[in-house]
């Protein structure tokens, strides 16, 4: 709850007039508890999980961009994708939603705020970059650990049921994996806590990135074409294609860890052989 009764009182406390967005935020959240505002995270995740993969469903069903499909021999029907979505929603209700509610005390403890002033664009961008870097490095090692014999057979093999991933399969995993991989996602806000709006943007961008990575399509406008060391769908698709035997391409977002620790050698050999076949 914002500790000001009116916009004027908030302006006096801040020593300046509120921005238009701050006024909108004040009018919406001023009388709501911090817990109520935080619970919007569940709605945000539901919308991202439900809506972000929809364009990929249309692409898969219509075949409009088949030339960019990474594994063109694999086709998914509407019922296949809906079945995946239902499984993901079960996880969402039983695990993700519950986890968000249970984790609220930690949100209070680390100091994620929901009041005024709102963060500047520079602050938001800086924190999001830090969050991506922290998540990427820690996720790399946890993902690599999940590919050990016990971790794969007991937990991670469920995620690899889709050897040709689709957007809705991004969060398709064992409930234990959802909990374990939630640690890298939450670690950034723990180290550099900010505003709840920054936290929401981070959660949304991370999930959208994961959905794009599991899209099964290597579009010409993919970020991997513009951002150095960005993995993208084609890079991660190889990891799913190889399956349980894969000891390559563990990267969450960026590829530098795979390069530094030598876990992209199989992928590079595969790309070299593929290139040689194409020029023959």
Coordinates of C-alpha atoms in Angstrom, one line a residue:
X1 CA 0.0 0.0 0.0
X2 CA 1.4 3.4 -1.0
X3 CA 1.6 5.6 2.2
X4 CA 0.1 8.7 0.6
X5 CA -3.6 9.5 0.6
X6 CA -3.6 11.8 -2.5
X7 CA -1.5 12.6 -5.5
X8 CA -0.7 16.0 -4.0
X9 CA 0.6 14.4 -0.8
X10 CA 2.7 12.0 -2.9
X11 CA 4.1 14.9 -4.9
X12 CA 5.1 16.8 -1.8
X13 CA 6.8 13.7 -0.3
X14 CA 8.8 13.2 -3.6
X15 CA 9.5 16.9 -4.0
X16 CA 8.2 16.9 -7.6
X17 CA 5.2 16.3 -9.7
X18 CA 4.3 12.7 -10.4
X19 CA 4.8 11.5 -13.9
X20 CA 1.8 10.4 -15.9
X21 CA 2.7 6.7 -15.3
X22 CA 3.2 7.3 -11.6
X23 CA -0.2 8.9 -11.4
X24 CA -1.8 5.8 -13.1
X25 CA 0.1 3.5 -10.8
X26 CA -0.9 5.6 -7.7
X27 CA -4.6 5.6 -8.7
X28 CA -4.5 1.8 -9.2
X29 CA -2.4 0.6 -6.3
X30 CA -2.6 3.3 -3.6
X31 CA -5.3 1.5 -1.6
X32 CA -4.2 -2.1 -2.3
X33 CA -1.9 -4.1 -0.1
X34 CA 1.6 -5.1 -1.2
X35 CA 0.5 -8.8 -1.1
X36 CA -2.5 -8.0 -3.4
X37 CA -0.2 -6.2 -5.9
X38 CA 2.3 -9.0 -5.8
X39 CA -0.3 -11.6 -6.6
X40 CA -0.7 -10.0 -10.0
X41 CA 2.5 -12.0 -10.8
X42 CA 0.4 -15.1 -11.0
X43 CA -2.0 -13.4 -13.5
X44 CA 1.0 -12.2 -15.5
X45 CA 2.5 -15.6 -15.7
X46 CA -0.8 -17.1 -16.8
X47 CA -1.2 -14.6 -19.6
X48 CA 2.4 -15.1 -20.8
X49 CA 2.1 -18.9 -20.7
X50 CA -1.2 -18.8 -22.5
X51 CA -0.8 -16.0 -25.1
X52 CA 2.8 -15.7 -26.0
X53 CA 3.0 -19.2 -27.8
X54 CA -0.3 -18.6 -29.7
X55 CA 1.4 -17.1 -32.8
X56 CA 3.6 -20.2 -33.0
X57 CA 0.5 -22.3 -32.9
X58 CA -0.9 -20.4 -36.0
X59 CA 2.5 -20.8 -37.7
X60 CA 2.6 -24.5 -37.0
X61 CA -0.9 -25.2 -38.2
X62 CA -0.8 -23.0 -41.3
X63 CA 2.7 -23.9 -42.5
X64 CA 3.3 -20.3 -43.5
X65 CA 6.9 -20.3 -42.3
X66 CA 7.8 -23.9 -43.0
X67 CA 11.1 -22.8 -44.6
X68 CA 12.2 -21.7 -41.1
X69 CA 11.2 -24.8 -39.3
X70 CA 14.3 -26.4 -37.7
X71 CA 12.9 -30.0 -37.8
X72 CA 10.5 -29.9 -40.8
X73 CA 9.7 -33.6 -40.6
X74 CA 8.0 -33.1 -37.2
X75 CA 4.4 -31.8 -37.4
X76 CA 2.2 -31.0 -34.4
X77 CA -1.6 -31.0 -34.6
X78 CA -3.9 -28.6 -32.7
X79 CA -4.7 -31.4 -30.3
X80 CA -1.0 -32.1 -29.7
X81 CA -0.3 -28.5 -28.8
X82 CA -3.5 -28.2 -26.7
X83 CA -2.5 -31.3 -24.8
X84 CA 0.9 -29.8 -24.0
X85 CA -0.9 -26.5 -22.9
X86 CA -3.2 -28.5 -20.5
X87 CA -0.2 -30.2 -19.0
X88 CA 1.6 -26.9 -18.5
X89 CA -1.5 -25.3 -16.9
X90 CA -1.7 -28.2 -14.4
X91 CA 1.9 -27.4 -13.5
X92 CA 1.0 -23.7 -13.4
X93 CA -1.9 -24.2 -11.0
X94 CA -0.3 -26.8 -8.7
X95 CA 3.3 -25.6 -8.7
X96 CA 3.9 -22.1 -10.2
X97 CA 0.9 -20.4 -8.7
X98 CA 1.4 -22.0 -5.3
X99 CA 5.1 -21.1 -5.4
X100 CA 4.4 -17.5 -6.1
X101 CA 2.1 -17.2 -3.1
X102 CA 4.4 -19.1 -0.7
X103 CA 7.4 -17.0 -1.8
X104 CA 5.8 -13.7 -0.8
X105 CA 7.6 -13.5 2.5
X106 CA 10.9 -13.7 0.6
X107 CA 9.7 -10.9 -1.6
X108 CA 9.2 -8.8 1.5
X109 CA 12.5 -9.8 3.0
X110 CA 14.7 -8.9 0.0
X111 CA 12.9 -5.6 -0.4
X112 CA 11.0 -5.6 -3.7
X113 CA 8.9 -2.5 -3.4
X114 CA 5.6 -1.5 -5.0
X115 CA 5.3 2.1 -4.0
X116 CA 6.6 5.4 -5.4
X117 CA 8.8 6.6 -7.0
X118 CA 8.7 4.3 -10.0
X119 CA 12.1 3.3 -11.4
X120 CA 13.6 5.1 -14.3
X121 CA 14.0 3.4 -17.7
X122 CA 17.8 3.3 -17.2
X123 CA 17.4 1.6 -13.8
X124 CA 15.0 -0.9 -15.2
X125 CA 17.2 -1.8 -18.2
X126 CA 20.3 -2.1 -16.0
X127 CA 18.6 -4.4 -13.6
X128 CA 17.1 -6.6 -16.3
X129 CA 20.5 -7.0 -17.9
X130 CA 21.9 -8.0 -14.5
X131 CA 19.0 -10.5 -14.0
X132 CA 19.6 -12.1 -17.4
X133 CA 23.4 -12.5 -16.8
X134 CA 22.9 -14.0 -13.3
X135 CA 20.1 -16.3 -14.5
X136 CA 22.0 -17.4 -17.5
X137 CA 25.2 -18.4 -15.6
X138 CA 23.4 -20.2 -12.7
X139 CA 20.9 -21.9 -15.0
X140 CA 23.8 -23.3 -17.1
X141 CA 25.2 -25.2 -14.2
X142 CA 21.9 -26.4 -12.9
X143 CA 20.9 -27.6 -16.4
X144 CA 24.2 -29.3 -16.8
X145 CA 23.7 -31.0 -13.4
X146 CA 20.2 -32.2 -14.5
X147 CA 21.9 -34.1 -17.4
X148 CA 23.8 -36.3 -15.1
X149 CA 22.4 -39.9 -15.0
X150 CA 20.3 -39.5 -11.9
X151 CA 19.1 -36.0 -12.6
X152 CA 18.1 -36.8 -16.1
X153 CA 16.3 -40.1 -15.4
X154 CA 14.4 -38.9 -12.3
X155 CA 13.6 -35.3 -13.3
X156 CA 14.8 -33.8 -16.6
X157 CA 13.8 -36.5 -19.0
X158 CA 10.2 -35.2 -18.9
X159 CA 11.2 -31.9 -20.5
X160 CA 13.0 -33.8 -23.2
X161 CA 9.9 -35.7 -24.2
X162 CA 9.7 -33.1 -26.9
X163 CA 12.7 -33.8 -29.1
X164 CA 11.4 -31.2 -31.4
X165 CA 10.3 -28.4 -29.0
X166 CA 7.3 -26.2 -29.4
X167 CA 6.4 -22.9 -27.7
X168 CA 4.1 -24.4 -25.1
X169 CA 6.7 -27.0 -24.2
X170 CA 9.0 -24.3 -22.7
X171 CA 7.7 -24.8 -19.1
X172 CA 6.8 -28.5 -19.7
X173 CA 8.8 -30.3 -17.1
X174 CA 8.8 -32.2 -13.8
X175 CA 7.5 -30.2 -10.9
X176 CA 10.9 -30.6 -9.2
X177 CA 12.6 -29.0 -12.2
X178 CA 10.2 -26.1 -12.1
X179 CA 11.2 -25.5 -8.5
X180 CA 14.9 -26.0 -9.1
X181 CA 15.1 -23.7 -12.2
X182 CA 13.1 -21.1 -10.3
X183 CA 16.2 -20.4 -8.3
X184 CA 18.3 -18.8 -11.1
X185 CA 15.2 -16.8 -12.1
X186 CA 14.8 -15.4 -8.6
X187 CA 18.5 -15.0 -7.8
X188 CA 18.9 -11.7 -9.8
X189 CA 16.1 -9.9 -7.9
X190 CA 17.5 -11.2 -4.6
X191 CA 21.0 -9.7 -5.4
X192 CA 19.7 -6.5 -7.0
X193 CA 16.1 -6.0 -5.7
X194 CA 14.0 -3.3 -7.4
X195 CA 10.4 -2.3 -8.1
X196 CA 7.7 -4.8 -8.6
X197 CA 7.2 -3.5 -12.1
X198 CA 10.8 -4.4 -12.9
X199 CA 10.3 -7.8 -11.4
X200 CA 7.2 -8.3 -13.6
X201 CA 9.0 -7.2 -16.7
X202 CA 11.9 -9.6 -15.9
X203 CA 9.5 -12.5 -15.4
X204 CA 7.7 -11.8 -18.6
X205 CA 10.8 -11.3 -20.7
X206 CA 12.4 -14.4 -19.3
X207 CA 9.4 -16.6 -20.1
X208 CA 9.0 -15.1 -23.6
X209 CA 12.7 -15.7 -24.3
X210 CA 12.2 -19.4 -23.2
X211 CA 9.2 -19.7 -25.4
X212 CA 11.1 -18.3 -28.4
X213 CA 14.0 -20.6 -27.6
X214 CA 11.6 -23.6 -27.7
X215 CA 9.6 -22.3 -30.8
X216 CA 11.1 -24.9 -33.2
X217 CA 11.6 -22.1 -35.8
X218 CA 14.7 -20.1 -36.7
X219 CA 13.1 -16.9 -38.0
X220 CA 15.3 -14.4 -39.8
X221 CA 14.2 -11.7 -37.2
X222 CA 15.4 -13.9 -34.2
X223 CA 17.5 -12.0 -31.7
X224 CA 20.3 -14.5 -32.3
X225 CA 20.9 -12.7 -35.6
X226 CA 21.5 -9.4 -33.8
X227 CA 22.8 -10.1 -30.3
X228 CA 26.3 -11.7 -29.9
X229 CA 26.4 -15.0 -28.0
X230 CA 22.6 -15.2 -27.9
X231 CA 21.5 -18.8 -28.2
X232 CA 18.0 -18.8 -29.7
X233 CA 15.8 -21.6 -31.0
X234 CA 18.2 -23.2 -33.5
X235 CA 20.9 -23.5 -30.8
X236 CA 18.6 -25.0 -28.2
X237 CA 16.8 -27.2 -30.7
X238 CA 20.0 -29.2 -31.2
X239 CA 20.0 -29.9 -27.4
X240 CA 16.5 -31.4 -27.6
X241 CA 17.3 -33.2 -30.9
X242 CA 20.2 -35.1 -29.3
X243 CA 18.1 -35.7 -26.2
X244 CA 19.2 -37.5 -23.1
X245 CA 22.7 -38.2 -24.4
X246 CA 23.2 -34.4 -25.0
X247 CA 26.2 -32.9 -23.3
X248 CA 26.1 -29.9 -25.4
X249 CA 24.3 -26.5 -25.5
X250 CA 23.2 -26.1 -21.9
X251 CA 22.9 -22.4 -22.3
X252 CA 19.8 -20.7 -21.0
X253 CA 20.1 -17.4 -22.9
X254 CA 23.6 -16.7 -24.0
X255 CA 26.2 -19.2 -25.4
X256 CA 29.4 -18.0 -23.8
X257 CA 29.3 -20.6 -20.9
X258 CA 29.1 -23.4 -23.5
X259 CA 32.0 -21.9 -25.4
X260 CA 34.2 -21.3 -22.3
X261 CA 33.6 -24.7 -20.7
X262 CA 33.7 -26.6 -24.0
X263 CA 30.1 -27.9 -24.0
X264 CA 29.3 -26.7 -27.5
X265 CA 31.8 -28.9 -29.3
X266 CA 29.3 -31.5 -30.5
X267 CA 27.1 -28.7 -31.8
X268 CA 30.0 -27.0 -33.7
X269 CA 31.0 -30.3 -35.3
X270 CA 27.3 -30.9 -36.3
X271 CA 27.1 -27.4 -37.8
X272 CA 30.4 -28.0 -39.7
X273 CA 29.2 -31.3 -41.1
X274 CA 25.9 -29.8 -42.0
X275 CA 27.6 -26.9 -43.8
X276 CA 29.8 -29.3 -45.8
X277 CA 26.8 -31.3 -46.9
X278 CA 25.0 -28.2 -48.1
X279 CA 27.9 -27.0 -50.3
X280 CA 28.4 -30.4 -52.0

